[in-house]
Amino acid sequence: EVDFTRELYIPREKFRLDMVKGYKGMVPDSPKNTSIRLLNAAVITYESHELDAAGNISEVRVKLESTAQQKGLSVVSWVPSTAVKAEARIYGRLFKDCVVDGVEVHAERAAKERGVDFVDLFNHDSLHTADILIEPGILGELTVDARWQFITVGYFCIDRVDSTPEAPVFNLIVGLKEDKSK
């Protein structure tokens, strides 16, 4: 069970000031996107927001609606204000430019076709790290065999080397979204 706190966090990309076709998140003054459903929780409705000195959204104030079902709302993941900071490591393709005649091939073959060493095809941007917030209840479950689904990203496991109870580190096992470059 997750605590439903007075303050909570939603992904930054789930709130914006202007509407874009197909956007699924909260948008002020939008007839369809002023309210959103928090995953497995209640509906919230936009009231106001604050900007920081750089003009970035720093806080969104909402009103808690009834938990009654309202159809057609975007569903957004969230964590309580008691959430714990962690690091997520998201791995992309280890090698780049491995397409020959429109077909993806092993790095060795792609390198041979291009007349280069396969190490030259190494993707130096294959690792992306993100600071995330996790529900504090999973801290007691941080074993090397446990797996978690971070709702919109994929399945993760704990990093056996770098993770500590005070600073959890998670590695992506399988992503949920298909690579758009395929």
Tab-separated table of C-alpha atoms in Angstrom:
chain	number	residue	atom	x	y	z
A	1	GLU	CA	0.000	0.000	0.000
A	2	VAL	CA	1.293	3.437	-0.955
A	3	ASP	CA	0.732	6.458	1.292
A	4	PHE	CA	-1.464	9.139	-0.274
A	5	THR	CA	0.219	12.279	1.058
A	6	ARG	CA	-0.852	15.923	0.901
A	7	GLU	CA	2.030	16.578	-1.484
A	8	LEU	CA	2.937	14.124	-4.219
A	9	TYR	CA	5.038	13.962	-7.348
A	10	ILE	CA	4.079	13.213	-10.940
A	11	PRO	CA	6.493	12.960	-13.878
A	12	ARG	CA	7.543	16.425	-15.069
A	13	GLU	CA	6.457	15.589	-18.621
A	14	LYS	CA	2.859	15.021	-17.449
A	15	PHE	CA	2.199	18.757	-16.932
A	16	ARG	CA	2.564	21.450	-19.542
A	17	LEU	CA	1.187	24.927	-20.135
A	18	ASP	CA	0.188	24.447	-23.770
A	19	MET	CA	-1.844	21.699	-25.395
A	20	VAL	CA	-0.291	19.525	-28.088
A	21	LYS	CA	-2.380	17.089	-30.111
A	22	GLY	CA	-2.292	13.633	-28.546
A	23	TYR	CA	-0.784	14.824	-25.254
A	24	LYS	CA	-1.805	12.746	-22.245
A	25	GLY	CA	-1.232	14.829	-19.159
A	26	MET	CA	-2.477	17.902	-17.319
A	27	VAL	CA	-2.877	21.214	-19.183
A	28	PRO	CA	-4.442	24.339	-17.609
A	29	ASP	CA	-7.421	25.794	-19.494
A	30	SER	CA	-7.788	22.684	-21.630
A	31	PRO	CA	-11.318	21.294	-21.762
A	32	LYS	CA	-10.137	17.662	-21.681
A	33	ASN	CA	-6.853	17.847	-19.782
A	34	THR	CA	-7.536	20.037	-16.745
A	35	SER	CA	-8.104	16.881	-14.677
A	36	ILE	CA	-6.110	13.649	-14.587
A	37	ARG	CA	-6.461	10.355	-12.760
A	38	LEU	CA	-3.617	9.332	-10.493
A	39	LEU	CA	-2.824	5.667	-11.118
A	40	ASN	CA	-4.800	3.481	-8.692
A	41	ALA	CA	-5.908	6.582	-6.791
A	42	ALA	CA	-8.076	9.667	-7.157
A	43	VAL	CA	-8.762	12.330	-9.732
A	44	ILE	CA	-7.025	15.692	-9.373
A	45	THR	CA	-7.946	18.979	-11.075
A	46	TYR	CA	-5.582	21.847	-11.884
A	47	GLU	CA	-5.916	25.014	-9.785
A	48	SER	CA	-2.633	26.952	-10.194
A	49	HIS	CA	1.104	26.617	-10.684
A	50	GLU	CA	4.356	28.392	-9.821
A	51	LEU	CA	7.462	29.047	-11.869
A	52	ASP	CA	11.015	29.195	-10.563
A	53	ALA	CA	13.482	32.017	-11.353
A	54	ALA	CA	14.437	30.335	-14.643
A	55	GLY	CA	10.793	30.138	-15.760
A	56	ASN	CA	10.445	26.385	-15.199
A	57	ILE	CA	7.376	24.915	-13.557
A	58	SER	CA	8.290	24.247	-9.933
A	59	GLU	CA	4.930	23.470	-8.347
A	60	VAL	CA	1.412	22.619	-9.447
A	61	ARG	CA	-1.519	23.038	-7.084
A	62	VAL	CA	-4.496	20.784	-7.602
A	63	LYS	CA	-7.803	19.946	-6.010
A	64	LEU	CA	-8.555	16.374	-4.992
A	65	GLU	CA	-11.788	15.214	-6.570
A	66	SER	CA	-13.909	12.267	-5.548
A	67	THR	CA	-12.566	8.802	-6.229
A	68	ALA	CA	-15.615	8.097	-8.379
A	69	GLN	CA	-14.840	6.889	-11.883
A	70	GLN	CA	-14.575	9.629	-14.479
A	71	LYS	CA	-14.096	8.313	-17.990
A	72	GLY	CA	-11.702	9.640	-20.594
A	73	LEU	CA	-9.055	11.036	-18.242
A	74	SER	CA	-5.334	10.507	-18.708
A	75	VAL	CA	-3.874	8.181	-16.086
A	76	VAL	CA	-0.613	9.378	-14.547
A	77	SER	CA	1.847	7.552	-12.295
A	78	TRP	CA	2.815	9.246	-9.035
A	79	VAL	CA	4.772	8.841	-5.809
A	80	PRO	CA	4.079	10.282	-2.351
A	81	SER	CA	6.123	13.077	-0.795
A	82	THR	CA	7.819	10.399	1.311
A	83	ALA	CA	9.436	9.020	-1.869
A	84	VAL	CA	13.118	8.099	-1.762
A	85	LYS	CA	15.758	9.306	-4.232
A	86	ALA	CA	17.388	6.649	-6.397
A	87	GLU	CA	19.306	6.335	-9.648
A	88	ALA	CA	18.010	4.551	-12.734
A	89	ARG	CA	20.425	3.374	-15.404
A	90	ILE	CA	18.820	3.064	-18.796
A	91	TYR	CA	20.830	1.294	-21.437
A	92	GLY	CA	20.483	1.904	-25.149
A	93	ARG	CA	22.151	0.133	-28.037
A	94	LEU	CA	25.783	-0.704	-27.336
A	95	PHE	CA	26.736	-0.316	-31.003
A	96	LYS	CA	25.534	2.215	-33.568
A	97	ASP	CA	25.245	2.160	-37.347
A	98	CYS	CA	24.749	-1.610	-37.566
A	99	VAL	CA	22.387	-1.571	-40.532
A	100	VAL	CA	23.602	-3.042	-43.809
A	101	ASP	CA	21.362	-2.917	-46.876
A	102	GLY	CA	18.394	-1.998	-44.671
A	103	VAL	CA	18.886	-4.940	-42.289
A	104	GLU	CA	20.242	-4.751	-38.751
A	105	VAL	CA	23.327	-6.945	-38.372
A	106	HIS	CA	25.957	-7.750	-35.731
A	107	ALA	CA	28.563	-5.055	-35.068
A	108	GLU	CA	31.353	-7.253	-36.467
A	109	ARG	CA	29.590	-7.607	-39.822
A	110	ALA	CA	28.649	-3.913	-39.974
A	111	ALA	CA	32.240	-2.963	-39.218
A	112	LYS	CA	33.560	-5.315	-41.907
A	113	GLU	CA	31.127	-3.834	-44.458
A	114	ARG	CA	32.347	-0.337	-43.561
A	115	GLY	CA	36.023	-1.299	-43.421
A	116	VAL	CA	36.436	-0.269	-39.765
A	117	ASP	CA	37.136	-2.014	-36.482
A	118	PHE	CA	33.897	-2.970	-34.709
A	119	VAL	CA	35.050	-0.948	-31.672
A	120	ASP	CA	34.622	2.159	-33.852
A	121	LEU	CA	30.868	1.455	-33.852
A	122	PHE	CA	30.677	1.630	-30.046
A	123	ASN	CA	27.849	3.942	-28.940
A	124	HIS	CA	29.343	6.229	-26.279
A	125	ASP	CA	25.821	7.454	-25.445
A	126	SER	CA	24.413	3.991	-24.691
A	127	LEU	CA	24.042	4.652	-20.957
A	128	HIS	CA	21.649	7.275	-19.617
A	129	THR	CA	21.219	7.831	-15.905
A	130	ALA	CA	18.202	9.459	-14.325
A	131	ASP	CA	17.532	10.639	-10.796
A	132	ILE	CA	14.197	9.130	-9.831
A	133	LEU	CA	11.880	8.925	-6.850
A	134	ILE	CA	10.691	5.536	-5.650
A	135	GLU	CA	7.969	4.482	-3.265
A	136	PRO	CA	9.674	3.953	0.123
A	137	GLY	CA	7.959	0.603	0.689
A	138	ILE	CA	10.293	-1.162	-1.747
A	139	LEU	CA	13.391	-0.323	0.296
A	140	GLY	CA	12.782	-3.434	2.378
A	141	GLU	CA	12.667	-5.522	-0.797
A	142	LEU	CA	16.065	-4.522	-2.209
A	143	THR	CA	17.441	-7.991	-2.844
A	144	VAL	CA	19.557	-8.964	-5.832
A	145	ASP	CA	16.847	-11.316	-7.097
A	146	ALA	CA	13.936	-8.847	-6.931
A	147	ARG	CA	12.570	-7.136	-10.046
A	148	TRP	CA	10.404	-4.024	-10.331
A	149	GLN	CA	8.357	-2.458	-13.059
A	150	PHE	CA	8.764	1.296	-13.183
A	151	ILE	CA	5.387	1.909	-14.764
A	152	THR	CA	6.155	3.808	-17.955
A	153	VAL	CA	9.782	2.830	-18.501
A	154	GLY	CA	10.379	-0.898	-18.056
A	155	TYR	CA	11.558	-3.628	-15.726
A	156	PHE	CA	14.527	-2.993	-13.447
A	157	CYS	CA	16.789	-4.897	-11.068
A	158	ILE	CA	19.033	-3.606	-8.339
A	159	ASP	CA	22.672	-2.940	-9.293
A	160	ARG	CA	24.692	-5.548	-7.380
A	161	VAL	CA	27.844	-3.418	-7.237
A	162	ASP	CA	26.856	0.231	-6.852
A	163	SER	CA	23.547	0.105	-4.982
A	164	THR	CA	23.305	0.689	-1.239
A	165	PRO	CA	20.238	0.907	1.014
A	166	GLU	CA	20.893	4.649	1.366
A	167	ALA	CA	21.411	5.209	-2.384
A	168	PRO	CA	19.599	2.574	-4.469
A	169	VAL	CA	20.719	2.102	-8.078
A	170	PHE	CA	18.521	0.274	-10.574
A	171	ASN	CA	19.466	-1.134	-13.987
A	172	LEU	CA	16.994	-1.451	-16.844
A	173	ILE	CA	16.406	-5.086	-17.816
A	174	VAL	CA	13.701	-4.681	-20.466
A	175	GLY	CA	12.213	-1.452	-21.756
A	176	LEU	CA	8.503	-1.071	-22.406
A	177	LYS	CA	8.834	1.244	-25.392
A	178	GLU	CA	10.139	0.184	-28.772
A	179	ASP	CA	13.213	2.027	-30.028
A	180	LYS	CA	11.916	4.538	-32.587
A	181	SER	CA	15.127	4.317	-34.597
A	182	LYS	CA	14.351	0.724	-35.668
